[in-house]
Tab-separated table of C-alpha atoms (C1' of nucleotides) in Angstrom:
chain	number	residue	atom	x	y	z
A	1171	MET	CA	18.530	-18.750	17.728
A	1172	THR	CA	15.552	-16.878	19.079
A	1173	PRO	CA	15.235	-16.857	22.958
A	1174	ASP	CA	11.671	-16.318	22.342
A	1175	ARG	CA	10.482	-15.446	25.840
A	1176	PRO	CA	6.748	-15.958	25.927
A	1177	LEU	CA	4.809	-12.798	25.130
A	1178	ARG	CA	3.083	-10.841	27.648
A	1179	ALA	CA	-0.570	-11.617	27.896
A	1180	ASP	CA	-1.904	-8.210	26.356
A	1181	ALA	CA	1.051	-8.457	23.807
A	1182	ARG	CA	-0.286	-11.980	22.651
A	1183	ARG	CA	-3.827	-10.625	22.436
A	1184	ASN	CA	-2.849	-7.649	20.350
A	1185	ARG	CA	-0.750	-9.803	17.977
A	1186	GLU	CA	-3.601	-12.164	17.465
A	1187	ARG	CA	-6.172	-9.405	16.968
A	1188	LEU	CA	-4.008	-7.571	14.585
A	1189	LEU	CA	-3.509	-10.640	12.420
A	1190	ALA	CA	-7.266	-11.271	12.284
A	1191	VAL	CA	-8.045	-7.685	11.632
A	1192	ALA	CA	-5.268	-7.428	9.117
A	1193	GLU	CA	-6.592	-10.545	7.123
A	1194	GLU	CA	-10.116	-8.917	7.033
A	1195	VAL	CA	-8.994	-5.406	5.961
A	1196	PHE	CA	-6.553	-6.695	3.327
A	1197	ALA	CA	-9.232	-8.877	2.057
A	1198	ALA	CA	-11.733	-5.984	2.046
A	1199	ARG	CA	-9.533	-3.102	0.819
A	1200	GLY	CA	-6.637	-4.953	-0.880
A	1201	THR	CA	-3.211	-5.129	0.147
A	1202	GLY	CA	-2.791	-1.354	-0.284
A	1203	ALA	CA	-4.785	-0.748	2.859
A	1204	SER	CA	-2.994	1.337	5.238
A	1205	THR	CA	-1.348	0.164	8.555
A	1206	GLU	CA	-3.155	2.822	10.411
A	1207	GLU	CA	-6.460	1.580	9.122
A	1208	ILE	CA	-5.514	-1.775	10.475
A	1209	ALA	CA	-4.402	-0.314	13.906
A	1210	ARG	CA	-7.507	1.612	14.302
A	1211	GLN	CA	-9.737	-1.312	13.504
A	1212	ALA	CA	-7.851	-3.407	15.924
A	1213	GLY	CA	-8.102	-0.817	18.507
A	1214	VAL	CA	-4.249	-0.146	18.971
A	1215	GLY	CA	-1.727	2.352	18.198
A	1216	ILE	CA	0.266	2.415	14.984
A	1217	GLY	CA	3.455	1.766	17.156
A	1218	THR	CA	1.947	-1.478	18.311
A	1219	VAL	CA	1.473	-2.794	14.705
A	1220	PHE	CA	5.124	-2.134	13.949
A	1221	ARG	CA	6.364	-3.606	17.244
A	1222	HIS	CA	4.718	-6.801	16.222
A	1223	PHE	CA	5.479	-6.640	12.628
A	1224	PRO	CA	8.587	-4.593	11.773
A	1225	THR	CA	7.339	-3.989	8.383
A	1226	LYS	CA	4.141	-3.794	6.412
A	1227	GLU	CA	5.566	-6.620	4.292
A	1228	ALA	CA	6.085	-8.681	7.388
A	1229	LEU	CA	2.488	-8.243	8.350
A	1230	LEU	CA	1.416	-9.344	4.809
A	1231	ALA	CA	3.544	-12.204	4.932
A	1232	ALA	CA	2.176	-13.390	8.346
A	1233	VAL	CA	-1.360	-12.942	7.023
A	1234	PHE	CA	-0.536	-15.002	3.986
A	1235	LEU	CA	1.323	-17.622	5.912
A	1236	GLY	CA	-1.798	-18.171	7.937
A	1237	ARG	CA	-3.828	-18.510	4.915
A	1238	LEU	CA	-1.462	-21.117	3.336
A	1239	GLU	CA	-1.384	-23.040	6.438
A	1240	ARG	CA	-5.186	-23.339	6.828
A	1241	LEU	CA	-5.521	-24.180	3.196
A	1242	GLY	CA	-2.977	-27.068	3.645
A	1243	GLU	CA	-4.858	-28.345	6.559
A	1244	ARG	CA	-8.107	-28.421	4.633
A	1245	ALA	CA	-6.446	-30.325	1.983
A	1246	ARG	CA	-5.175	-32.846	4.420
A	1247	GLU	CA	-8.381	-33.238	6.232
A	1248	LEU	CA	-10.140	-33.817	2.899
A	1249	SER	CA	-7.636	-36.149	1.674
A	1250	ALA	CA	-8.150	-38.356	4.686
A	1251	ALA	CA	-11.979	-38.232	5.044
A	1252	ALA	CA	-13.320	-38.324	1.612
A	1253	GLU	CA	-13.083	-40.413	-1.586
A	1254	PRO	CA	-10.340	-39.261	-3.903
A	1255	GLY	CA	-12.597	-37.708	-6.571
A	1256	PRO	CA	-15.029	-35.735	-4.223
A	1257	ALA	CA	-12.063	-34.765	-1.957
A	1258	PHE	CA	-10.208	-33.232	-4.956
A	1259	PHE	CA	-13.181	-31.372	-6.618
A	1260	GLY	CA	-14.385	-30.368	-3.078
A	1261	PHE	CA	-11.061	-28.646	-2.413
A	1262	PHE	CA	-11.132	-27.072	-5.666
A	1263	ALA	CA	-14.638	-25.694	-5.106
A	1264	LEU	CA	-13.616	-24.547	-1.630
A	1265	VAL	CA	-10.679	-22.576	-2.806
A	1266	VAL	CA	-12.729	-20.917	-5.599
A	1267	ASP	CA	-15.578	-19.929	-3.165
A	1268	GLN	CA	-13.240	-18.376	-0.939
A	1269	ALA	CA	-11.715	-16.471	-3.835
A	1270	SER	CA	-15.261	-15.428	-4.990
A	1271	ALA	CA	-15.633	-13.736	-1.496
A	1272	LYS	CA	-12.217	-12.339	-1.940
A	1273	ASN	CA	-9.293	-13.505	-4.018
A	1274	ALA	CA	-7.551	-15.349	-1.019
A	1275	PHE	CA	-5.755	-18.010	-2.771
A	1276	ALA	CA	-4.420	-16.303	-5.734
A	1277	ASP	CA	-2.860	-13.500	-3.578
A	1278	ALA	CA	-1.610	-15.967	-1.150
A	1279	LEU	CA	-0.103	-18.095	-3.666
A	1280	GLU	CA	1.428	-15.150	-5.395
A	1281	GLN	CA	2.878	-13.853	-2.163
A	1282	ALA	CA	4.228	-17.345	-1.526
A	1283	GLY	CA	5.875	-17.047	-4.998
A	1284	VAL	CA	7.459	-13.942	-4.240
A	1285	ASP	CA	8.245	-15.298	-0.862
A	1286	VAL	CA	8.681	-12.525	1.401
A	1287	GLU	CA	11.888	-12.949	3.350
A	1288	GLY	CA	11.657	-16.680	2.761
A	1289	VAL	CA	9.188	-17.127	5.490
A	1290	THR	CA	6.491	-18.818	3.598
A	1291	SER	CA	8.662	-21.341	1.762
A	1292	GLY	CA	8.249	-24.077	4.355
A	1293	VAL	CA	4.508	-23.730	4.749
A	1294	SER	CA	4.321	-23.443	0.964
A	1295	GLY	CA	6.139	-26.618	0.600
A	1296	GLN	CA	3.656	-28.498	2.946
A	1297	LEU	CA	0.811	-27.021	1.034
A	1298	GLY	CA	2.310	-28.522	-2.183
A	1299	GLU	CA	2.677	-31.861	-0.533
A	1300	ALA	CA	-1.184	-31.808	0.547
A	1301	LEU	CA	-2.055	-30.754	-2.963
A	1302	GLY	CA	0.126	-33.478	-4.445
A	1303	GLU	CA	-1.800	-36.100	-2.361
A	1304	LEU	CA	-5.107	-34.721	-3.166
A	1305	LEU	CA	-4.142	-34.751	-6.771
A	1306	HIS	CA	-2.429	-38.078	-7.171
A	1307	ARG	CA	-5.031	-39.911	-5.462
A	1308	ALA	CA	-7.844	-38.408	-7.535
A	1309	GLN	CA	-5.828	-39.414	-10.549
A	1310	GLU	CA	-5.377	-42.898	-9.590
A	1311	ASP	CA	-8.971	-43.121	-9.109
A	1312	GLY	CA	-9.594	-41.944	-12.556
A	1313	ALA	CA	-11.459	-38.684	-11.541
A	1314	VAL	CA	-8.828	-36.425	-12.919
A	1315	ARG	CA	-6.755	-36.337	-16.052
A	1316	ALA	CA	-3.303	-37.753	-15.563
A	1317	ASP	CA	-1.243	-35.304	-17.410
A	1318	LEU	CA	-1.182	-32.768	-14.554
A	1319	GLY	CA	1.300	-32.015	-11.728
A	1320	VAL	CA	1.091	-29.713	-8.656
A	1321	ALA	CA	2.370	-26.960	-10.612
A	1322	GLU	CA	-0.471	-27.096	-13.085
A	1323	LEU	CA	-3.059	-27.477	-10.278
A	1324	LYS	CA	-1.803	-24.391	-8.593
A	1325	ALA	CA	-1.906	-22.388	-11.803
A	1326	LEU	CA	-5.509	-23.654	-12.303
A	1327	LEU	CA	-6.391	-22.839	-8.817
A	1328	VAL	CA	-5.374	-19.182	-9.277
A	1329	GLY	CA	-6.990	-18.955	-12.537
A	1330	ALA	CA	-10.304	-20.299	-11.428
A	1331	SER	CA	-10.181	-18.104	-8.296
A	1332	ARG	CA	-9.613	-15.017	-10.624
A	1333	ALA	CA	-12.264	-16.086	-13.244
A	1334	VAL	CA	-14.785	-16.587	-10.624
A	1335	GLU	CA	-14.195	-13.506	-9.057
A	1336	PHE	CA	-14.419	-11.660	-12.391
A	1337	ALA	CA	-17.680	-13.408	-13.240
A	1338	GLY	CA	-20.194	-11.384	-11.354
A	1339	ASP	CA	-23.479	-13.234	-10.646
A	1340	PRO	CA	-23.717	-16.744	-9.301
A	1341	GLU	CA	-24.885	-18.285	-12.652
A	1342	THR	CA	-21.999	-16.997	-14.778
A	1343	ARG	CA	-19.737	-18.310	-11.877
A	1344	ALA	CA	-21.216	-21.862	-11.939
A	1345	ARG	CA	-21.031	-21.970	-15.704
A	1346	THR	CA	-17.363	-20.643	-15.701
A	1347	LEU	CA	-16.372	-23.106	-13.027
A	1348	ALA	CA	-18.074	-26.024	-14.938
A	1349	VAL	CA	-15.289	-25.378	-17.754
A	1350	PHE	CA	-12.618	-25.785	-15.238
A	1351	LEU	CA	-14.305	-28.975	-13.768
A	1352	ASP	CA	-14.797	-30.507	-16.915
A	1353	GLY	CA	-11.395	-29.533	-18.239
A	1354	LEU	CA	-9.877	-31.365	-15.476
A	1355	ARG	CA	-11.552	-34.745	-16.088
A	1356	PRO	CA	-9.794	-37.213	-18.026
A	1357	THR	CA	-10.067	-36.810	-21.854
A	1358	SER	CA	-12.632	-39.248	-23.213
A	1359	GLY	CA	-10.679	-39.600	-26.299
B	1252	MET	CA	-19.368	19.214	-27.244
B	1253	THR	CA	-15.577	19.326	-28.085
B	1254	PRO	CA	-14.301	21.892	-30.362
B	1255	ASP	CA	-11.380	19.547	-30.726
B	1256	ARG	CA	-8.877	21.742	-32.578
B	1257	PRO	CA	-6.351	19.715	-34.091
B	1258	LEU	CA	-3.341	19.153	-31.922
B	1259	ARG	CA	-0.109	20.965	-32.870
B	1260	ALA	CA	2.454	18.460	-34.492
B	1261	ASP	CA	4.707	18.264	-31.262
B	1262	ALA	CA	1.645	17.969	-29.037
B	1263	ARG	CA	0.589	15.003	-31.211
B	1264	ARG	CA	3.782	13.374	-31.227
B	1265	ASN	CA	4.119	13.755	-27.425
B	1266	ARG	CA	0.858	12.223	-26.800
B	1267	GLU	CA	1.483	9.188	-28.973
B	1268	ARG	CA	4.941	8.550	-27.429
B	1269	LEU	CA	3.406	8.843	-23.988
B	1270	LEU	CA	0.801	6.398	-24.695
B	1271	ALA	CA	3.344	4.044	-26.195
B	1272	VAL	CA	5.713	4.337	-23.291
B	1273	ALA	CA	2.917	4.299	-20.709
B	1274	GLU	CA	1.853	0.918	-22.100
B	1275	GLU	CA	5.391	-0.444	-21.952
B	1276	VAL	CA	5.874	0.979	-18.393
B	1277	PHE	CA	2.599	-0.119	-16.857
B	1278	ALA	CA	3.076	-3.562	-18.298
B	1279	ALA	CA	6.552	-4.052	-16.939
B	1280	ARG	CA	6.247	-2.228	-13.536
B	1281	GLY	CA	2.373	-2.729	-12.832
B	1282	THR	CA	-0.030	0.140	-12.856
B	1283	GLY	CA	1.637	1.637	-9.733
B	1284	ALA	CA	4.359	2.860	-11.892
B	1285	SER	CA	4.862	6.389	-11.342
B	1286	THR	CA	3.947	9.239	-13.794
B	1287	GLU	CA	7.420	10.547	-13.597
B	1288	GLU	CA	9.055	7.386	-14.688
B	1289	ILE	CA	6.789	7.521	-17.635
B	1290	ALA	CA	7.620	11.185	-18.243
B	1291	ARG	CA	11.388	10.399	-17.992
B	1292	GLN	CA	11.154	7.352	-20.495
B	1293	ALA	CA	9.233	9.348	-22.887
B	1294	GLY	CA	11.744	12.159	-22.798
B	1295	VAL	CA	9.115	14.808	-21.790
B	1296	GLY	CA	8.460	16.729	-18.608
B	1297	ILE	CA	5.875	15.771	-16.100
B	1298	GLY	CA	3.850	18.808	-16.971
B	1299	THR	CA	3.354	17.382	-20.494
B	1300	VAL	CA	2.043	14.156	-19.121
B	1301	PHE	CA	-0.664	15.890	-17.112
B	1302	ARG	CA	-1.620	18.320	-19.849
B	1303	HIS	CA	-2.459	15.480	-22.220
B	1304	PHE	CA	-3.939	13.215	-19.465
B	1305	PRO	CA	-5.287	15.266	-16.521
B	1306	THR	CA	-5.144	12.390	-14.323
B	1307	LYS	CA	-3.012	9.163	-13.720
B	1308	GLU	CA	-6.258	7.373	-13.977
B	1309	ALA	CA	-7.092	8.974	-17.419
B	1310	LEU	CA	-3.748	7.920	-18.571
B	1311	LEU	CA	-4.345	4.236	-17.512
B	1312	ALA	CA	-7.834	4.381	-18.973
B	1313	ALA	CA	-6.458	5.619	-22.506
B	1314	VAL	CA	-3.887	2.948	-22.404
B	1315	PHE	CA	-6.307	0.121	-21.408
B	1316	LEU	CA	-8.777	1.645	-24.216
B	1317	GLY	CA	-6.213	1.070	-26.724
B	1318	ARG	CA	-5.697	-2.494	-25.784
B	1319	LEU	CA	-9.474	-3.114	-25.945
B	1320	GLU	CA	-9.627	-1.692	-29.283
B	1321	ARG	CA	-6.689	-3.736	-30.764
B	1322	LEU	CA	-8.247	-6.792	-29.144
B	1323	GLY	CA	-11.557	-6.241	-30.569
B	1324	GLU	CA	-10.134	-5.624	-34.077
B	1325	ARG	CA	-8.126	-8.852	-33.892
B	1326	ALA	CA	-11.253	-10.802	-32.567
B	1327	ARG	CA	-13.123	-9.317	-35.866
B	1328	GLU	CA	-10.382	-10.150	-38.131
B	1329	LEU	CA	-10.244	-13.760	-37.140
B	1330	SER	CA	-13.977	-14.058	-37.250
B	1331	ALA	CA	-13.807	-13.078	-40.757
B	1332	ALA	CA	-10.866	-14.816	-41.875
B	1333	ALA	CA	-10.690	-18.260	-40.236
B	1334	GLU	CA	-12.976	-21.425	-39.751
B	1335	PRO	CA	-15.056	-20.748	-36.629
B	1336	GLY	CA	-13.375	-23.296	-34.349
B	1337	PRO	CA	-9.703	-22.088	-35.235
B	1338	ALA	CA	-10.736	-18.516	-35.079
B	1339	PHE	CA	-12.209	-19.026	-31.539
B	1340	PHE	CA	-9.237	-20.987	-30.276
B	1341	GLY	CA	-6.790	-18.812	-31.997
B	1342	PHE	CA	-8.176	-15.714	-30.276
B	1343	PHE	CA	-8.001	-17.541	-27.067
B	1344	ALA	CA	-4.527	-18.682	-27.435
B	1345	LEU	CA	-3.574	-15.108	-28.555
B	1346	VAL	CA	-4.971	-13.359	-25.513
B	1347	VAL	CA	-3.421	-15.759	-23.303
B	1348	ASP	CA	-0.116	-15.610	-24.899
B	1349	GLN	CA	-0.127	-11.722	-24.415
B	1350	ALA	CA	-1.052	-12.145	-20.810
B	1351	SER	CA	1.741	-14.562	-20.272
B	1352	ALA	CA	4.300	-11.898	-21.382
B	1353	LYS	CA	2.344	-9.414	-19.292
B	1354	ASN	CA	-1.152	-9.621	-17.810
B	1355	ALA	CA	-2.707	-7.405	-20.475
B	1356	PHE	CA	-6.133	-8.663	-20.891
B	1357	ALA	CA	-7.129	-9.133	-17.350
B	1358	ASP	CA	-5.919	-5.788	-16.411
B	1359	ALA	CA	-7.640	-4.281	-19.416
B	1360	LEU	CA	-10.894	-6.068	-18.904
B	1361	GLU	CA	-10.939	-5.352	-15.129
B	1362	GLN	CA	-10.273	-1.688	-15.901
B	1363	ALA	CA	-13.339	-1.768	-18.408
B	1364	GLY	CA	-15.349	-3.234	-15.558
B	1365	VAL	CA	-14.424	-0.538	-13.213
B	1366	ASP	CA	-14.902	1.575	-16.142
B	1367	VAL	CA	-12.724	4.895	-15.413
B	1368	GLU	CA	-14.960	7.767	-16.176
B	1369	GLY	CA	-17.194	5.862	-18.497
B	1370	VAL	CA	-14.617	6.189	-21.320
B	1371	THR	CA	-14.228	2.639	-21.910
B	1372	SER	CA	-17.732	1.350	-22.089
B	1373	GLY	CA	-18.335	1.991	-25.736
B	1374	VAL	CA	-15.313	-0.004	-26.793
B	1375	SER	CA	-15.979	-2.512	-24.224
B	1376	GLY	CA	-19.185	-3.092	-26.040
B	1377	GLN	CA	-17.677	-3.284	-29.322
B	1378	LEU	CA	-15.143	-6.068	-27.894
B	1379	GLY	CA	-18.114	-7.731	-26.352
B	1380	GLU	CA	-19.927	-7.984	-29.711
B	1381	ALA	CA	-16.809	-9.119	-31.493
B	1382	LEU	CA	-16.264	-11.873	-28.791
B	1383	GLY	CA	-19.965	-12.800	-29.157
B	1384	GLU	CA	-19.547	-13.397	-32.860
B	1385	LEU	CA	-16.365	-15.505	-32.336
B	1386	LEU	CA	-18.189	-17.488	-29.766
B	1387	HIS	CA	-21.472	-18.137	-31.372
B	1388	ARG	CA	-19.988	-19.131	-34.753
B	1389	ALA	CA	-17.642	-21.572	-32.904
B	1390	GLN	CA	-20.599	-22.965	-31.012
B	1391	GLU	CA	-22.695	-23.340	-34.146
B	1392	ASP	CA	-19.907	-25.144	-35.678
B	1393	GLY	CA	-19.938	-27.514	-32.757
B	1394	ALA	CA	-16.380	-26.510	-31.716
B	1395	VAL	CA	-17.291	-24.964	-28.333
B	1396	ARG	CA	-19.807	-26.134	-25.781
B	1397	ALA	CA	-23.258	-24.339	-26.106
B	1398	ASP	CA	-23.814	-23.426	-22.375
B	1399	LEU	CA	-21.417	-20.513	-22.443
B	1400	GLY	CA	-21.979	-16.767	-23.234
B	1401	VAL	CA	-19.886	-13.775	-23.417
B	1402	ALA	CA	-19.920	-13.175	-19.762
B	1403	GLU	CA	-18.370	-16.799	-19.239
B	1404	LEU	CA	-15.919	-16.222	-22.062
B	1405	LYS	CA	-14.509	-13.078	-20.626
B	1406	ALA	CA	-14.409	-14.570	-17.092
B	1407	LEU	CA	-12.293	-17.544	-18.626
B	1408	LEU	CA	-10.008	-15.314	-20.656
B	1409	VAL	CA	-9.220	-13.441	-17.486
B	1410	GLY	CA	-8.767	-16.666	-15.644
B	1411	ALA	CA	-6.724	-18.292	-18.276
B	1412	SER	CA	-4.384	-15.288	-18.546
B	1413	ARG	CA	-3.863	-15.284	-15.010
B	1414	ALA	CA	-3.305	-18.948	-14.678
B	1415	VAL	CA	-0.753	-19.064	-17.501
B	1416	GLU	CA	0.986	-16.068	-16.152
B	1417	PHE	CA	1.259	-17.810	-12.841
B	1418	ALA	CA	2.682	-21.105	-14.356
B	1419	GLY	CA	6.189	-20.219	-14.874
B	1420	ASP	CA	7.699	-22.497	-17.577
B	1421	PRO	CA	6.395	-23.151	-21.182
B	1422	GLU	CA	5.445	-26.645	-20.357
B	1423	THR	CA	3.502	-25.916	-17.264
B	1424	ARG	CA	1.717	-23.366	-19.178
B	1425	ALA	CA	0.848	-25.654	-22.074
B	1426	ARG	CA	-0.566	-28.306	-19.835
B	1427	THR	CA	-2.520	-25.720	-17.900
B	1428	LEU	CA	-4.087	-24.164	-21.028
B	1429	ALA	CA	-4.948	-27.484	-22.255
B	1430	VAL	CA	-7.413	-27.848	-19.301
B	1431	PHE	CA	-8.990	-24.722	-20.559
B	1432	LEU	CA	-9.264	-25.781	-24.203
B	1433	ASP	CA	-10.691	-29.177	-23.157
B	1434	GLY	CA	-13.112	-27.592	-20.839
B	1435	LEU	CA	-14.349	-25.479	-23.655
B	1436	ARG	CA	-15.222	-28.258	-26.001
B	1437	PRO	CA	-18.709	-29.678	-26.062
B	1438	THR	CA	-19.151	-32.138	-23.183
B	1439	SER	CA	-18.932	-35.648	-24.713
B	1440	GLY	CA	-21.797	-37.074	-22.728
C	149	DA	C1'	1.716	-3.588	47.276
C	150	DT	C1'	5.954	-2.452	44.554
C	151	DA	C1'	9.509	-2.517	41.294
C	152	DG	C1'	10.912	-2.610	36.877
C	153	DA	C1'	10.724	-4.639	32.529
C	154	DA	C1'	7.639	-5.183	28.684
C	155	DT	C1'	4.352	-3.014	26.259
C	156	DC	C1'	1.511	0.698	24.424
C	157	DG	C1'	0.141	5.010	22.019
C	158	DG	C1'	0.442	8.441	18.844
C	159	DA	C1'	2.931	12.749	17.647
C	160	DG	C1'	6.389	13.448	14.637
C	161	DT	C1'	9.697	12.337	10.575
C	162	DT	C1'	10.670	10.948	6.160
C	163	DG	C1'	9.792	9.584	1.585
C	164	DT	C1'	7.046	9.487	-2.424
C	165	DG	C1'	3.977	10.337	-6.073
C	166	DA	C1'	0.090	13.036	-7.961
C	167	DC	C1'	-0.942	17.260	-9.609
C	168	DT	C1'	-0.157	22.731	-10.293
C	169	DC	C1'	1.947	26.805	-12.063
C	170	DC	C1'	4.331	29.754	-14.741
C	171	DG	C1'	8.367	31.613	-17.310
C	172	DA	C1'	10.646	29.524	-21.401
C	173	DT	C1'	10.120	27.638	-25.894
C	174	DT	C1'	8.359	26.224	-30.368
C	175	DG	C1'	4.985	25.472	-34.329
C	176	DA	C1'	2.037	27.857	-37.541
C	177	DA	C1'	-0.203	31.438	-39.819
C	178	DC	C1'	0.830	35.616	-42.160
D	1334	DG	C1'	10.985	36.920	-40.310
D	1335	DT	C1'	7.624	38.249	-36.981
D	1336	DT	C1'	4.048	37.232	-33.950
D	1337	DC	C1'	1.524	35.028	-30.476
D	1338	DA	C1'	-1.156	31.224	-29.087
D	1339	DA	C1'	-0.268	26.493	-28.148
D	1340	DT	C1'	2.835	23.767	-25.792
D	1341	DC	C1'	6.528	22.702	-22.985
D	1342	DG	C1'	9.606	21.628	-18.695
D	1343	DG	C1'	10.161	21.101	-14.057
D	1344	DA	C1'	10.553	23.072	-9.619
D	1345	DG	C1'	7.228	23.425	-6.123
D	1346	DT	C1'	3.022	21.981	-3.563
D	1347	DC	C1'	0.116	18.821	-1.032
D	1348	DA	C1'	-1.582	14.693	0.643
D	1349	DC	C1'	-0.808	10.304	2.466
D	1350	DA	C1'	1.389	6.267	4.143
D	1351	DA	C1'	5.290	3.813	6.256
D	1352	DC	C1'	8.085	3.833	10.007
D	1353	DT	C1'	10.586	5.902	14.485
D	1354	DC	C1'	10.780	7.456	19.239
D	1355	DC	C1'	9.958	8.066	23.757
D	1356	DG	C1'	7.106	9.419	27.741
D	1357	DA	C1'	2.825	6.932	29.808
D	1358	DT	C1'	0.954	2.692	31.040
D	1359	DT	C1'	0.281	-2.133	32.304
D	1360	DC	C1'	1.522	-6.555	33.395
D	1361	DT	C1'	3.994	-10.018	36.334
D	1362	DA	C1'	7.236	-11.692	39.668
D	1363	DT	C1'	8.061	-11.065	44.386
DNA sequence: ATAGAATCGGAGTTGTGACTCCGATTGAAC
DNA sequence: GTTCAATCGGAGTCACAACTCCGATTCTAT
């Protein structure tokens, strides 16, 4: 389908630099940030941005795709390396922490939901699997209530990210997060 | 400060109609919806929109202000009419329900946080008081964990709205909401 | 070192949306 | 019914952001 001749060295550099800068800028200024701003910060011309990403939407999709991929990796790592309970809650905290710096996961997942050009669906699926494993292991271990699925977990991650972002100071955040964590535990009754 | 001569009948009508339509349109299309669209749907010229609300931001502020006011009223009503526990959880569910139709509260509170021109601060304070009463009564009644304040409650309302909005189908929503409700209850330990 | 294909830069185009201005209209006071 | 100030409508202005185009530049294969 795609002959995909390897990119010239400078092109490859620019592409990577653009992705990195775009991620920062979108995180800092929101997805409304202008492509020109990104080009300037990356030290390239606007033309270069649009050659690599034919559309602003495509650039956004690429950035979110990267986020989802990294998130999936992290979930798999934790799944393999830690006890089910800590792995699960560690991942939850990690996502929420990122979000408190900048609402990464919510945007990313949302974008995946909208699914720009269908690009993200594959990765989104992978992430879903990783989340599923994390969740099910924690449930079998009795660390997390049994009546939740991956869909609920995603919603909760989005909600927690948002809540924690909204809560300004660290103490409010901690107390807010505690509600989520306690709510996730098996019901005592 | 403001002589505030009463508006002419047609002006008053237009102003109200604009607010109503703007609320609908912003809810449906997001806050990025154009003023022209709102004018068209309200059946007035663009000039009329800008005479009543000198800025799109001012229009947004007015809409959000209305939402916050109604929310505060509702909280006070419940506070007066129902048992502490049901009053609290009823309000929580109510906010979340609205949000699932369209993310009303999150946007409204967020806007209040940004506080366009300081207009919302008064009402936001009132809402805060109403929430405080709802919360404290429920806590004294033992229906809600004691380690939460109004700040945490607001964050949780925002987060829950978002989470439930993200969760597509009603069943996922219910299970997601259950995590919040259980997390809000006093910790058994 | 050289050719020439790939890539770059950024001025220019296009579209959109907030906001202004003023002649036309309409409500209210008499 | 007349008057006139308040209000209206919407064409026009202005700013900004996405996207295009092409001459200038740079990489790479020989």
